[in-house]
Amino acid sequence: MLLGYSMLVALSVGGVVVLALSGVTVVLRPGVDLVRRVVAERVTVGEPALGELVVRNTGRFAVPELLVVDRVGDQPVEVPVGRVRAGGRRQVPYRLPTHRRGRLVIGPFLVGRRDPLGLFHRAQPHGGTDVLWVHPRVFPANQVPVGTVPDYEGRAEAVKAGTTAFAALRDYVPGDDPRRIHWRSTARVGRLVVRDSVDTMEPTATVVLDTRSSVFDPDSFEHAVEVAASVAQATLDAGRSAGVDVRVVGEPVDPADSGVTEMLDRLAAAALIPDSDPLRLVEEVDQARPGAALVVVTGADDELVTAALAERRRRFAPIVVLRVVPAAHGPVATHRRRGLAVVGGHTARDVVSAWNLLVVGGVGR
């Protein structure tokens, strides 16, 4: 302008206008609604999982091509979306990564827009979140040996099918069988009291997964989770879902708060905890129902843990310790004594194979 070059002034003004229009195209939020559909919310590691993005144009003008990025856990997944006409909709299927186990939060979407000249790019969040449960792999395993449920009158021994054992006394409730009234206690307390009993032959098995980082590295822990899943699933497949108790060291008090609805969900969400205290594992064992068959899945050899479990042979029958250790640790020693067996291996497949041989040979003999 100072030198009087009107042509350069015109070009400069035109350049500013183009720059401003390019910026406006990415600043304005596109008039679209994004909906995610997860075809299967629960899959196994490595199985295909499919998501579907439904894009609906709610504006009066066509929406140019969009680059939508969905996030599955900490992994971004790009979903290119073609032009959507005004008032139209487009469905775009895409694959969800399932290469690792876990409770994976999906979303929210990031919608990327770029101006036609490629000068500006902006990503804006859209939509909500969903959860994808990627379960650990399960290997064919023999059924957990059924534990003996303790007789609450003082014995802990196997009983014949159909029998019951005394559990507690409680106040009479209309509808209770009058034959269950405990007359001596009724006379003592001055109100009707009945005996509560439990079925002593309800098959029970407890599987405890150690999660201490002092006994696992990340790879061996994944194998340990698969071992726990395989052993527990074998009992579920035998129709004994009511008698399987899966316990995870360091698990939240109420796992249902995170959406857990089944055993494999709990194992999918299991994570290493920064703890080396063997008492954490033993405390979890002590909270289990006595009389069950106890299977402890842990890592590197820990004599303190083995000794503590051996002291609990009167509460559980039998006790099996399954160890998953890295190959660098060398072969896993096998111990076997009355009521207690310790076997292991370097991979989940190896440990499950050793478990199957142990069950066939008779656990704890």
PDB file of C-alpha atoms in Angstrom, residues 139-285:
ATOM      1  CA  PHE A 139      -7.446 -73.795  27.837  1.00  0.00           C
ATOM      2  CA  PRO A 140      -9.137 -77.196  28.231  1.00  0.00           C
ATOM      3  CA  ALA A 141      -8.714 -78.194  31.866  1.00  0.00           C
ATOM      4  CA  ASN A 142      -9.915 -80.973  34.098  1.00  0.00           C
ATOM      5  CA  GLN A 143     -12.592 -80.166  36.619  1.00  0.00           C
ATOM      6  CA  VAL A 144     -11.513 -78.860  40.016  1.00  0.00           C
ATOM      7  CA  PRO A 145     -11.665 -81.639  42.643  1.00  0.00           C
ATOM      8  CA  VAL A 146     -14.713 -81.028  44.813  1.00  0.00           C
ATOM      9  CA  GLY A 147     -13.848 -79.789  48.279  1.00  0.00           C
ATOM     10  CA  THR A 148     -15.453 -81.072  51.469  1.00  0.00           C
ATOM     11  CA  VAL A 149     -17.842 -78.600  53.020  1.00  0.00           C
ATOM     12  CA  PRO A 150     -17.273 -78.493  56.803  1.00  0.00           C
ATOM     13  CA  ASP A 151     -19.957 -79.807  59.129  1.00  0.00           C
ATOM     14  CA  TYR A 152     -20.761 -76.811  61.295  1.00  0.00           C
ATOM     15  CA  GLU A 153     -21.313 -79.098  64.280  1.00  0.00           C
ATOM     16  CA  GLY A 154     -17.564 -79.594  64.450  1.00  0.00           C
ATOM     17  CA  ARG A 155     -16.515 -82.111  61.800  1.00  0.00           C
ATOM     18  CA  ALA A 156     -14.868 -81.513  58.455  1.00  0.00           C
ATOM     19  CA  GLU A 157     -15.315 -84.616  56.406  1.00  0.00           C
ATOM     20  CA  ALA A 158     -16.938 -85.831  53.219  1.00  0.00           C
ATOM     21  CA  VAL A 159     -20.606 -86.736  53.592  1.00  0.00           C
ATOM     22  CA  LYS A 160     -23.108 -88.578  51.472  1.00  0.00           C
ATOM     23  CA  ALA A 161     -25.266 -86.819  48.942  1.00  0.00           C
ATOM     24  CA  GLY A 162     -28.492 -85.301  50.232  1.00  0.00           C
ATOM     25  CA  THR A 163     -27.328 -84.681  53.792  1.00  0.00           C
ATOM     26  CA  THR A 164     -27.307 -81.312  55.531  1.00  0.00           C
ATOM     27  CA  ALA A 165     -25.388 -79.817  58.420  1.00  0.00           C
ATOM     28  CA  PHE A 166     -26.335 -77.286  61.061  1.00  0.00           C
ATOM     29  CA  ALA A 167     -25.259 -73.721  60.229  1.00  0.00           C
ATOM     30  CA  ALA A 168     -26.962 -71.400  62.746  1.00  0.00           C
ATOM     31  CA  LEU A 169     -30.044 -70.634  64.797  1.00  0.00           C
ATOM     32  CA  ARG A 170     -32.452 -67.885  63.775  1.00  0.00           C
ATOM     33  CA  ASP A 171     -35.901 -66.598  64.670  1.00  0.00           C
ATOM     34  CA  TYR A 172     -38.906 -68.454  63.304  1.00  0.00           C
ATOM     35  CA  VAL A 173     -40.467 -66.938  60.169  1.00  0.00           C
ATOM     36  CA  PRO A 174     -44.029 -67.827  59.076  1.00  0.00           C
ATOM     37  CA  GLY A 175     -43.725 -70.573  56.508  1.00  0.00           C
ATOM     38  CA  ASP A 176     -40.768 -72.349  58.151  1.00  0.00           C
ATOM     39  CA  ASP A 177     -41.085 -76.084  58.610  1.00  0.00           C
ATOM     40  CA  PRO A 178     -42.224 -76.659  62.237  1.00  0.00           C
ATOM     41  CA  ARG A 179     -39.952 -79.715  62.371  1.00  0.00           C
ATOM     42  CA  ARG A 180     -36.956 -77.355  62.252  1.00  0.00           C
ATOM     43  CA  ILE A 181     -37.924 -75.614  65.512  1.00  0.00           C
ATOM     44  CA  HIS A 182     -35.198 -76.045  68.120  1.00  0.00           C
ATOM     45  CA  TRP A 183     -37.281 -76.495  71.243  1.00  0.00           C
ATOM     46  CA  ARG A 184     -34.535 -76.262  73.847  1.00  0.00           C
ATOM     47  CA  SER A 185     -33.331 -72.923  72.470  1.00  0.00           C
ATOM     48  CA  THR A 186     -36.961 -71.777  72.146  1.00  0.00           C
ATOM     49  CA  ALA A 187     -37.547 -72.506  75.820  1.00  0.00           C
ATOM     50  CA  ARG A 188     -34.346 -70.705  76.788  1.00  0.00           C
ATOM     51  CA  VAL A 189     -34.931 -67.452  74.835  1.00  0.00           C
ATOM     52  CA  GLY A 190     -38.715 -67.385  75.087  1.00  0.00           C
ATOM     53  CA  ARG A 191     -39.456 -67.188  71.331  1.00  0.00           C
ATOM     54  CA  LEU A 192     -39.581 -69.652  68.469  1.00  0.00           C
ATOM     55  CA  VAL A 193     -36.129 -70.442  67.079  1.00  0.00           C
ATOM     56  CA  VAL A 194     -35.366 -72.687  64.104  1.00  0.00           C
ATOM     57  CA  ARG A 195     -32.247 -74.442  62.875  1.00  0.00           C
ATOM     58  CA  ASP A 196     -30.668 -73.207  59.642  1.00  0.00           C
ATOM     59  CA  SER A 197     -28.874 -75.889  57.674  1.00  0.00           C
ATOM     60  CA  VAL A 198     -26.618 -76.018  54.634  1.00  0.00           C
ATOM     61  CA  ASP A 199     -26.184 -78.688  52.022  1.00  0.00           C
ATOM     62  CA  THR A 200     -22.845 -80.251  52.867  1.00  0.00           C
ATOM     63  CA  MET A 201     -22.508 -81.723  49.401  1.00  0.00           C
ATOM     64  CA  GLU A 202     -22.793 -78.431  47.521  1.00  0.00           C
ATOM     65  CA  PRO A 203     -19.604 -78.663  45.459  1.00  0.00           C
ATOM     66  CA  THR A 204     -17.260 -75.799  46.214  1.00  0.00           C
ATOM     67  CA  ALA A 205     -13.967 -74.705  44.771  1.00  0.00           C
ATOM     68  CA  THR A 206     -12.007 -71.522  45.410  1.00  0.00           C
ATOM     69  CA  VAL A 207      -9.532 -70.131  42.888  1.00  0.00           C
ATOM     70  CA  VAL A 208      -7.266 -67.364  44.214  1.00  0.00           C
ATOM     71  CA  LEU A 209      -5.228 -65.299  41.753  1.00  0.00           C
ATOM     72  CA  ASP A 210      -2.110 -63.661  43.141  1.00  0.00           C
ATOM     73  CA  THR A 211      -1.495 -60.180  41.708  1.00  0.00           C
ATOM     74  CA  ARG A 212       1.660 -59.085  43.550  1.00  0.00           C
ATOM     75  CA  SER A 213       4.194 -57.529  41.211  1.00  0.00           C
ATOM     76  CA  SER A 214       7.001 -59.065  43.271  1.00  0.00           C
ATOM     77  CA  VAL A 215       6.213 -62.553  41.943  1.00  0.00           C
ATOM     78  CA  PHE A 216       5.226 -61.737  38.351  1.00  0.00           C
ATOM     79  CA  ASP A 217       6.488 -59.828  35.377  1.00  0.00           C
ATOM     80  CA  PRO A 218       3.813 -58.557  32.938  1.00  0.00           C
ATOM     81  CA  ASP A 219       4.090 -61.572  30.594  1.00  0.00           C
ATOM     82  CA  SER A 220       3.978 -64.241  33.299  1.00  0.00           C
ATOM     83  CA  PHE A 221       1.025 -62.475  34.931  1.00  0.00           C
ATOM     84  CA  GLU A 222      -0.987 -62.748  31.712  1.00  0.00           C
ATOM     85  CA  HIS A 223      -0.292 -66.472  31.688  1.00  0.00           C
ATOM     86  CA  ALA A 224      -1.345 -66.680  35.342  1.00  0.00           C
ATOM     87  CA  VAL A 225      -4.683 -65.019  34.570  1.00  0.00           C
ATOM     88  CA  GLU A 226      -5.264 -67.566  31.786  1.00  0.00           C
ATOM     89  CA  VAL A 227      -4.474 -70.411  34.197  1.00  0.00           C
ATOM     90  CA  ALA A 228      -6.980 -69.112  36.752  1.00  0.00           C
ATOM     91  CA  ALA A 229      -9.602 -68.685  34.026  1.00  0.00           C
ATOM     92  CA  SER A 230      -9.032 -72.196  32.669  1.00  0.00           C
ATOM     93  CA  VAL A 231      -9.303 -73.914  36.061  1.00  0.00           C
ATOM     94  CA  ALA A 232     -12.386 -71.945  37.128  1.00  0.00           C
ATOM     95  CA  GLN A 233     -14.122 -72.309  33.761  1.00  0.00           C
ATOM     96  CA  ALA A 234     -13.676 -76.086  33.898  1.00  0.00           C
ATOM     97  CA  THR A 235     -15.832 -76.180  37.030  1.00  0.00           C
ATOM     98  CA  LEU A 236     -18.414 -73.818  35.536  1.00  0.00           C
ATOM     99  CA  ASP A 237     -18.654 -76.025  32.448  1.00  0.00           C
ATOM    100  CA  ALA A 238     -19.358 -78.975  34.754  1.00  0.00           C
ATOM    101  CA  GLY A 239     -22.496 -77.198  35.965  1.00  0.00           C
ATOM    102  CA  ARG A 240     -21.172 -76.096  39.337  1.00  0.00           C
ATOM    103  CA  SER A 241     -21.424 -72.338  38.958  1.00  0.00           C
ATOM    104  CA  ALA A 242     -22.823 -71.940  42.479  1.00  0.00           C
ATOM    105  CA  GLY A 243     -19.763 -73.602  43.959  1.00  0.00           C
ATOM    106  CA  VAL A 244     -16.984 -71.626  42.268  1.00  0.00           C
ATOM    107  CA  ASP A 245     -15.455 -68.710  44.138  1.00  0.00           C
ATOM    108  CA  VAL A 246     -12.864 -66.706  42.208  1.00  0.00           C
ATOM    109  CA  ARG A 247     -10.853 -64.309  44.356  1.00  0.00           C
ATOM    110  CA  VAL A 248      -8.395 -61.732  43.016  1.00  0.00           C
ATOM    111  CA  VAL A 249      -5.842 -60.209  45.380  1.00  0.00           C
ATOM    112  CA  GLY A 250      -6.275 -56.437  45.479  1.00  0.00           C
ATOM    113  CA  GLU A 251      -9.664 -56.484  43.766  1.00  0.00           C
ATOM    114  CA  PRO A 252     -12.066 -53.632  44.613  1.00  0.00           C
ATOM    115  CA  VAL A 253     -14.458 -54.369  47.463  1.00  0.00           C
ATOM    116  CA  ASP A 254     -17.444 -54.376  45.112  1.00  0.00           C
ATOM    117  CA  PRO A 255     -16.343 -55.308  41.578  1.00  0.00           C
ATOM    118  CA  ALA A 256     -19.930 -54.846  40.388  1.00  0.00           C
ATOM    119  CA  ASP A 257     -19.307 -51.079  40.530  1.00  0.00           C
ATOM    120  CA  SER A 258     -17.179 -51.447  37.383  1.00  0.00           C
ATOM    121  CA  GLY A 259     -19.823 -53.487  35.569  1.00  0.00           C
ATOM    122  CA  VAL A 260     -18.564 -56.987  36.444  1.00  0.00           C
ATOM    123  CA  THR A 261     -21.301 -59.554  35.895  1.00  0.00           C
ATOM    124  CA  GLU A 262     -19.406 -62.839  35.521  1.00  0.00           C
ATOM    125  CA  MET A 263     -16.275 -64.645  36.553  1.00  0.00           C
ATOM    126  CA  LEU A 264     -14.300 -63.906  33.398  1.00  0.00           C
ATOM    127  CA  ASP A 265     -15.077 -60.193  33.787  1.00  0.00           C
ATOM    128  CA  ARG A 266     -13.257 -60.212  37.116  1.00  0.00           C
ATOM    129  CA  LEU A 267     -10.235 -61.886  35.600  1.00  0.00           C
ATOM    130  CA  ALA A 268     -10.302 -59.543  32.603  1.00  0.00           C
ATOM    131  CA  ALA A 269     -10.031 -56.583  34.985  1.00  0.00           C
ATOM    132  CA  ALA A 270      -7.291 -58.119  37.156  1.00  0.00           C
ATOM    133  CA  ALA A 271      -4.109 -56.049  37.355  1.00  0.00           C
ATOM    134  CA  LEU A 272      -0.741 -56.259  39.080  1.00  0.00           C
ATOM    135  CA  ILE A 273      -0.455 -54.435  42.388  1.00  0.00           C
ATOM    136  CA  PRO A 274       2.802 -52.939  43.713  1.00  0.00           C
ATOM    137  CA  ASP A 275       3.007 -55.221  46.725  1.00  0.00           C
ATOM    138  CA  SER A 276       5.500 -57.831  47.895  1.00  0.00           C
ATOM    139  CA  ASP A 277       3.887 -58.819  51.186  1.00  0.00           C
ATOM    140  CA  PRO A 278       2.943 -62.535  51.119  1.00  0.00           C
ATOM    141  CA  LEU A 279       0.322 -61.822  53.766  1.00  0.00           C
ATOM    142  CA  ARG A 280      -1.832 -60.137  51.111  1.00  0.00           C
ATOM    143  CA  LEU A 281      -2.247 -63.496  49.394  1.00  0.00           C
ATOM    144  CA  VAL A 282      -2.727 -65.430  52.631  1.00  0.00           C
ATOM    145  CA  GLU A 283      -5.355 -62.953  53.843  1.00  0.00           C
ATOM    146  CA  GLU A 284      -7.313 -63.467  50.626  1.00  0.00           C
ATOM    147  CA  VAL A 285      -7.149 -67.236  51.159  1.00  0.00           C
TER     148      VAL A 285
END
